[in-house]
Short mmCIF file of C-alpha atoms in Angstrom, two decimals:
data_model
loop_
_atom_site.label_atom_id
_atom_site.label_comp_id
_atom_site.label_asym_id
_atom_site.label_seq_id
_atom_site.Cartn_x
_atom_site.Cartn_y
_atom_site.Cartn_z
CA UNK A 1 0.00 0.00 0.00
CA UNK A 2 1.41 3.41 -0.96
CA UNK A 3 2.04 6.05 1.70
CA UNK A 4 -0.69 8.28 0.24
CA UNK A 5 -3.23 5.46 0.20
CA UNK A 6 -2.27 4.46 3.74
CA UNK A 7 -2.77 8.04 5.02
CA UNK A 8 -6.13 8.27 3.26
CA UNK A 9 -7.32 4.95 4.75
CA UNK A 10 -6.13 5.89 8.23
CA UNK A 11 -7.83 9.30 8.00
CA UNK A 12 -11.03 7.65 6.79
CA UNK A 13 -11.02 5.26 9.76
CA UNK A 14 -10.42 8.14 12.19
CA UNK A 15 -13.22 10.14 10.57
CA UNK A 16 -15.55 7.15 10.84
CA UNK A 17 -14.79 6.65 14.53
CA UNK A 18 -15.58 10.33 15.20
CA UNK A 19 -18.85 10.02 13.25
CA UNK A 20 -20.14 6.96 15.12
CA UNK A 21 -22.88 7.78 17.69
CA UNK A 22 -22.31 7.11 21.38
CA UNK A 23 -25.96 6.23 22.00
CA UNK A 24 -28.63 3.98 20.56
CA UNK A 25 -30.03 3.48 18.01
CA UNK A 26 -26.76 4.00 16.10
CA UNK A 27 -25.84 4.65 12.49
CA UNK A 28 -26.05 2.40 9.42
CA UNK A 29 -23.16 1.68 7.06
CA UNK A 30 -25.04 3.50 4.30
CA UNK A 31 -25.43 6.62 6.46
CA UNK A 32 -21.73 6.53 7.31
CA UNK A 33 -20.96 6.10 3.63
CA UNK A 34 -22.89 9.30 2.83
CA UNK A 35 -21.18 11.20 5.67
CA UNK A 36 -17.73 10.09 4.51
CA UNK A 37 -18.43 11.00 0.89
CA UNK A 38 -19.60 14.44 2.04
CA UNK A 39 -16.24 14.78 3.83
CA UNK A 40 -14.41 14.01 0.59
CA UNK A 41 -13.68 10.29 1.05
CA UNK A 42 -14.74 8.37 -2.06
CA UNK A 43 -15.89 5.14 -0.48
CA UNK A 44 -18.56 2.49 -1.11
CA UNK A 45 -21.06 1.02 1.35
CA UNK A 46 -19.26 -2.32 1.12
CA UNK A 47 -15.94 -0.70 2.08
CA UNK A 48 -17.59 0.98 5.07
CA UNK A 49 -19.05 -2.35 6.21
CA UNK A 50 -15.62 -3.96 5.93
CA UNK A 51 -14.03 -1.04 7.85
CA UNK A 52 -16.58 -1.36 10.64
CA UNK A 53 -15.91 -5.05 11.04
CA UNK A 54 -12.16 -4.43 11.23
CA UNK A 55 -12.46 -1.48 13.63
CA UNK A 56 -14.79 -3.40 15.95
CA UNK A 57 -11.91 -5.83 16.57
CA UNK A 58 -9.84 -2.95 17.99
CA UNK A 59 -12.33 -0.43 19.36
CA UNK A 60 -15.42 -0.99 21.58
CA UNK A 61 -17.96 -0.84 18.76
CA UNK A 62 -21.22 -2.78 18.60
CA UNK A 63 -23.89 -3.29 15.98
CA UNK A 64 -27.59 -3.89 16.50
CA UNK A 65 -28.13 -6.92 14.30
CA UNK A 66 -31.84 -7.02 15.11
CA UNK A 67 -32.28 -3.89 12.99
CA UNK A 68 -32.27 -3.83 9.21
CA UNK A 69 -29.85 -2.50 8.17
CA UNK A 70 -27.44 -3.06 11.07
CA UNK A 71 -26.92 0.02 13.25
CA UNK A 72 -23.42 0.71 14.56
CA UNK A 73 -22.37 2.74 17.59
CA UNK A 74 -19.91 2.92 20.46
CA UNK A 75 -20.50 0.58 23.41
CA UNK A 76 -22.11 2.06 26.51
CA UNK A 77 -19.57 3.82 28.77
CA UNK A 78 -16.84 3.45 26.17
CA UNK A 79 -14.16 6.13 26.05
CA UNK A 80 -14.65 7.94 22.74
CA UNK A 81 -12.04 10.65 23.05
CA UNK A 82 -10.61 10.15 19.58
CA UNK A 83 -7.47 12.23 19.02
CA UNK A 84 -7.11 14.10 15.79
CA UNK A 85 -9.37 16.44 13.90
CA UNK A 86 -11.89 15.90 11.12
CA UNK A 87 -11.37 17.54 7.75
CA UNK A 88 -14.07 20.10 8.51
CA UNK A 89 -12.38 20.89 11.83
CA UNK A 90 -8.96 21.11 10.16
CA UNK A 91 -10.18 23.62 7.58
CA UNK A 92 -12.01 25.66 10.25
CA UNK A 93 -8.97 25.74 12.54
CA UNK A 94 -6.72 26.78 9.68
CA UNK A 95 -9.01 29.68 8.76
CA UNK A 96 -9.55 31.06 12.29
CA UNK A 97 -6.01 30.58 13.61
CA UNK A 98 -4.84 34.10 12.73
CA UNK A 99 -7.87 35.80 14.30
CA UNK A 100 -8.11 34.01 17.63
CA UNK A 101 -4.39 34.37 18.34
CA UNK A 102 -4.96 38.06 19.04
CA UNK A 103 -7.75 37.59 21.58
CA UNK A 104 -7.09 34.29 23.42
CA UNK A 105 -4.79 34.18 26.45
CA UNK A 106 -1.38 32.55 25.92
CA UNK A 107 -2.17 29.49 28.05
CA UNK A 108 -5.25 28.72 25.96
CA UNK A 109 -3.34 29.24 22.73
CA UNK A 110 -0.61 26.93 23.99
CA UNK A 111 -3.15 24.11 24.37
CA UNK A 112 -4.48 24.79 20.86
CA UNK A 113 -1.11 24.86 19.10
CA UNK A 114 -1.03 21.06 18.61
CA UNK A 115 -4.49 21.28 17.05
CA UNK A 116 -3.38 24.03 14.68
CA UNK A 117 -0.32 22.01 13.68
CA UNK A 118 -2.39 18.86 13.31
CA UNK A 119 -4.87 20.70 11.12
CA UNK A 120 -2.09 21.91 8.82
CA UNK A 121 -0.54 18.44 8.63
CA UNK A 122 -3.84 16.76 7.88
CA UNK A 123 -4.70 19.21 5.11
CA UNK A 124 -1.24 18.82 3.58
CA UNK A 125 -1.35 15.02 3.76
CA UNK A 126 -4.85 14.59 2.32
CA UNK A 127 -4.93 17.37 -0.29
CA UNK A 128 -3.62 15.13 -3.13
CA UNK A 129 -6.33 12.50 -2.61
CA UNK A 130 -9.26 14.17 -0.84
CA UNK A 131 -11.25 16.90 -2.66
CA UNK A 132 -12.52 18.35 0.62
CA UNK A 133 -8.97 18.81 1.94
CA UNK A 134 -8.02 20.74 -1.19
CA UNK A 135 -10.88 23.15 -0.41
CA UNK A 136 -8.50 25.17 1.77
CA UNK A 137 -6.89 26.51 -1.43
CA UNK A 138 -10.29 27.51 -2.82
CA UNK A 139 -11.85 29.52 0.00
CA UNK A 140 -10.71 32.71 1.73
CA UNK A 141 -11.87 35.52 3.99
CA UNK A 142 -10.99 39.07 2.97
CA UNK A 143 -11.73 42.46 4.46
CA UNK A 144 -14.33 44.58 2.67
CA UNK A 145 -12.21 47.64 3.48
CA UNK A 146 -8.75 48.66 2.31
CA UNK A 147 -6.37 45.92 3.54
CA UNK A 148 -3.88 47.15 6.13
CA UNK A 149 -1.12 45.43 8.03
CA UNK A 150 -1.94 44.51 11.62
CA UNK A 151 -0.30 46.95 14.09
CA UNK A 152 2.24 45.38 16.42
CA UNK A 153 1.36 45.05 20.10
CA UNK A 154 3.82 44.45 22.93
CA UNK A 155 3.50 40.71 23.80
CA UNK A 156 4.03 41.21 27.56
CA UNK A 157 1.36 43.90 27.61
CA UNK A 158 -1.11 41.68 25.76
CA UNK A 159 -0.42 38.86 28.23
CA UNK A 160 -1.15 41.16 31.19
CA UNK A 161 -4.39 42.40 29.64
CA UNK A 162 -5.56 38.86 28.94
CA UNK A 163 -4.68 37.75 32.47
CA UNK A 164 -6.63 40.67 33.94
CA UNK A 165 -9.64 39.67 31.85
CA UNK A 166 -9.43 36.02 32.88
CA UNK A 167 -9.19 36.77 36.61
CA UNK A 168 -11.33 39.96 36.67
CA UNK A 169 -8.50 42.17 37.97
CA UNK A 170 -7.81 45.86 37.47
CA UNK A 171 -5.00 47.11 35.24
CA UNK A 172 -2.58 49.98 35.72
CA UNK A 173 -1.60 51.04 32.20
CA UNK A 174 0.27 53.58 30.16
CA UNK A 175 -1.63 54.28 26.95
CA UNK A 176 -0.84 56.42 23.92
CA UNK A 177 -3.89 58.61 23.26
CA UNK A 178 -3.79 59.24 19.54
CA UNK A 179 -6.17 62.21 19.57
CA UNK A 180 -3.99 64.01 22.14
CA UNK A 181 -0.69 62.68 20.79
CA UNK A 182 0.42 61.94 24.34
CA UNK A 183 0.89 59.03 26.77
CA UNK A 184 -1.58 58.79 29.62
CA UNK A 185 -1.77 56.66 32.77
CA UNK A 186 -5.06 54.94 33.54
CA UNK A 187 -6.51 52.57 36.10
CA UNK A 188 -8.68 50.32 33.95
CA UNK A 189 -11.47 47.85 34.61
CA UNK A 190 -11.17 45.44 31.64
CA UNK A 191 -14.47 44.10 30.29
CA UNK A 192 -13.61 42.31 27.06
CA UNK A 193 -11.47 42.00 23.94
CA UNK A 194 -12.95 42.50 20.48
CA UNK A 195 -11.30 41.93 17.12
CA UNK A 196 -12.43 44.51 14.55
CA UNK A 197 -10.75 44.09 11.21
CA UNK A 198 -6.97 44.26 11.72
CA UNK A 199 -7.21 45.94 15.14
CA UNK A 200 -7.96 44.41 18.54
CA UNK A 201 -9.74 46.61 21.11
CA UNK A 202 -9.95 46.35 24.87
CA UNK A 203 -13.38 47.28 26.19
CA UNK A 204 -12.92 48.87 29.62
CA UNK A 205 -13.88 51.61 32.03
CA UNK A 206 -11.47 54.09 33.63
CA UNK A 207 -11.76 54.07 37.42
CA UNK A 208 -13.63 55.61 39.10
CA UNK A 209 -15.89 56.35 36.10
CA UNK A 210 -18.45 53.94 34.63
CA UNK A 211 -18.64 55.05 30.99
CA UNK A 212 -17.39 52.29 28.69
CA UNK A 213 -14.51 53.05 26.32
CA UNK A 214 -12.46 51.35 23.63
CA UNK A 215 -8.66 51.09 23.74
CA UNK A 216 -6.61 49.87 20.77
CA UNK A 217 -4.39 47.05 22.02
CA UNK A 218 -1.31 48.21 20.09
CA UNK A 219 -1.36 51.63 21.79
CA UNK A 220 -0.71 50.22 25.27
CA UNK A 221 2.88 50.88 26.33
CA UNK A 222 2.76 49.15 29.72
CA UNK A 223 0.16 47.13 31.61
CA UNK A 224 0.37 45.77 35.14
CA UNK A 225 -2.18 43.39 36.63
CA UNK A 226 -3.28 44.54 40.11
CA UNK A 227 -4.64 42.48 42.97
CA UNK A 228 -7.79 44.61 43.14
CA UNK A 229 -11.00 43.29 41.64
CA UNK A 230 -12.23 44.77 38.37
CA UNK A 231 -15.29 46.98 38.82
CA UNK A 232 -17.87 46.10 36.18
CA UNK A 233 -20.88 48.30 35.42
CA UNK A 234 -24.09 46.73 36.71
CA UNK A 235 -25.61 44.36 34.19
CA UNK A 236 -22.80 44.72 31.66
CA UNK A 237 -22.84 42.20 28.81
CA UNK A 238 -20.28 42.32 26.01
CA UNK A 239 -22.74 40.96 23.46
CA UNK A 240 -25.39 43.53 24.41
CA UNK A 241 -22.76 46.27 24.31
CA UNK A 242 -21.83 45.31 20.75
CA UNK A 243 -25.49 45.36 19.70
CA UNK A 244 -25.54 49.09 20.55
CA UNK A 245 -23.17 49.70 17.64
CA UNK A 246 -20.20 50.58 19.85
CA UNK A 247 -17.66 48.93 17.54
CA UNK A 248 -19.04 51.05 14.73
CA UNK A 249 -17.79 53.92 16.89
CA UNK A 250 -21.31 55.11 17.47
CA UNK A 251 -22.37 57.06 20.52
CA UNK A 252 -25.00 54.39 21.11
CA UNK A 253 -27.77 56.49 19.57
CA UNK A 254 -29.56 55.66 16.35
CA UNK A 255 -30.52 58.25 13.77
CA UNK A 256 -33.15 58.39 11.07
CA UNK A 257 -31.07 58.66 7.92
CA UNK A 258 -32.72 60.06 4.82
CA UNK A 259 -30.88 60.42 1.53
CA UNK A 260 -31.16 60.62 -2.22
CA UNK A 261 -29.45 57.67 -3.93
CA UNK A 262 -28.88 56.61 -7.51
CA UNK A 263 -30.06 53.39 -9.16
CA UNK A 264 -26.78 51.56 -8.54
CA UNK A 265 -26.86 52.29 -4.80
CA UNK A 266 -30.55 51.35 -4.65
CA UNK A 267 -29.72 47.95 -6.15
CA UNK A 268 -26.74 47.49 -3.82
CA UNK A 269 -28.74 48.30 -0.69
CA UNK A 270 -31.66 46.14 -1.80
CA UNK A 271 -29.23 43.21 -1.72
CA UNK A 272 -27.64 44.23 1.61
CA UNK A 273 -29.98 46.53 3.58
CA UNK A 274 -28.66 49.07 6.07
CA UNK A 275 -31.32 48.16 8.62
CA UNK A 276 -34.48 46.13 9.19
CA UNK A 277 -36.69 49.19 8.62
CA UNK A 278 -34.88 50.43 5.51
CA UNK A 279 -37.18 51.83 2.84
CA UNK A 280 -36.23 52.66 -0.75
CA UNK A 281 -38.74 54.28 -3.06
CA UNK A 282 -38.54 56.07 -6.43
CA UNK A 283 -38.29 59.86 -6.33
CA UNK A 284 -39.57 62.49 -8.73
CA UNK A 285 -36.06 63.22 -10.10
CA UNK A 286 -35.64 59.67 -11.50
CA UNK A 287 -33.48 58.62 -8.56
CA UNK A 288 -34.50 56.99 -5.28
CA UNK A 289 -35.15 58.06 -1.72
CA UNK A 290 -33.61 56.12 1.14
CA UNK A 291 -34.89 55.99 4.73
CA UNK A 292 -33.25 53.85 7.42
CA UNK A 293 -32.56 53.81 11.15
CA UNK A 294 -28.79 53.43 11.58
CA UNK A 295 -26.18 53.89 14.34
CA UNK A 296 -24.77 57.42 14.31
CA UNK A 297 -21.03 57.89 14.41
CA UNK A 298 -17.94 58.31 12.30
CA UNK A 299 -18.17 54.89 10.67
CA UNK A 300 -21.49 55.96 9.15
CA UNK A 301 -19.82 59.16 7.97
CA UNK A 302 -16.96 57.16 6.43
CA UNK A 303 -19.48 55.05 4.55
CA UNK A 304 -21.35 58.11 3.30
CA UNK A 305 -18.11 59.78 2.19
CA UNK A 306 -16.98 56.62 0.38
CA UNK A 307 -20.23 56.72 -1.63
CA UNK A 308 -20.40 60.49 -2.03
CA UNK A 309 -21.15 60.21 -5.78
CA UNK A 310 -24.10 57.88 -5.12
CA UNK A 311 -25.59 59.18 -1.86
CA UNK A 312 -26.74 62.68 -0.88
CA UNK A 313 -27.78 63.04 2.77
CA UNK A 314 -30.97 65.07 3.20
CA UNK A 315 -31.58 64.42 6.91
CA UNK A 316 -30.55 64.89 9.68
CA UNK A 317 -29.48 68.42 8.80
CA UNK A 318 -26.40 68.37 11.07
CA UNK A 319 -25.14 65.18 9.42
CA UNK A 320 -25.67 66.69 5.98
CA UNK A 321 -23.66 69.73 7.04
CA UNK A 322 -20.76 67.64 8.40
CA UNK A 323 -20.58 65.60 5.19
CA UNK A 324 -20.70 68.81 3.14
CA UNK A 325 -17.84 70.36 5.13
CA UNK A 326 -15.68 67.24 4.80
CA UNK A 327 -16.29 67.03 1.07
CA UNK A 328 -15.30 70.67 0.68
CA UNK A 329 -12.17 70.16 2.78
CA UNK A 330 -11.28 67.12 0.69
CA UNK A 331 -11.85 68.99 -2.54
CA UNK A 332 -9.58 71.79 -1.30
CA UNK A 333 -6.70 69.32 -1.04
CA UNK A 334 -6.97 68.71 -4.78
CA UNK A 335 -7.37 72.31 -5.79
CA UNK A 336 -4.42 73.54 -7.88
#
């Protein structure tokens, strides 16, 4: 048997063992055959039946021969902690590895490193013979915005921040405030880490205040974990906080956006609406009118400016004025 064929057979057996149920009634050879084919293993029902017979001599597997067809499963109380990863798990781990490394504490990442390496090895070994394994070269995740390199954070600082989050401790930090172009010292109550594009943000409050703020991880210069308990705002939930539009750099308030848009933008927004209540209707000037409730903030303004030839804000008046001023300032930069 060639090395490639041996690896493919071994991977198929491992996949089969992970697919087998731990409880009655079990799974038929035909069902397993379908599952394996979906995972990229080209195998017949007869081969699966032969595999099951062979594996049952080594592993605690049983079949219910009173059923037609026979139903296979693990024996009761059998240990089913099968090492290794399935092809689907390998592809998923490979794709998320880069993202979770920026938000998970070092000790958790250390326990995952073997899985990441195993995922890479499995994909590399099976790619020549398994169509599903070769899928890794045919799928990708890209940013819808201009791609930028990830800013570098200080590893020791990141470790301290993650430790403070894990154990709910306060942080004494030195942070570079970009808007003031100066370093500031803060006593922080860390609440969560959020990955947004190429930047990771710490969600925290500054003691003794309770308003929630965002701090870019790469702007921390020092961070020391204190023995004092982190003071969380009553009822704080990271998921609920994100729903408010905070990571869109909104002030938490929604606005009723009204605008004139062209046919192209109308088609684009019909495919991907701005909000649940968005309304687009034809206008008298052969264009379209847009109405939608959206989070206010500079990310909305960035979006409007990026589509300035397709969208004209009509309301709110203050938003229209800000967009107008920024467009004029931008045009001035290109004036000879």
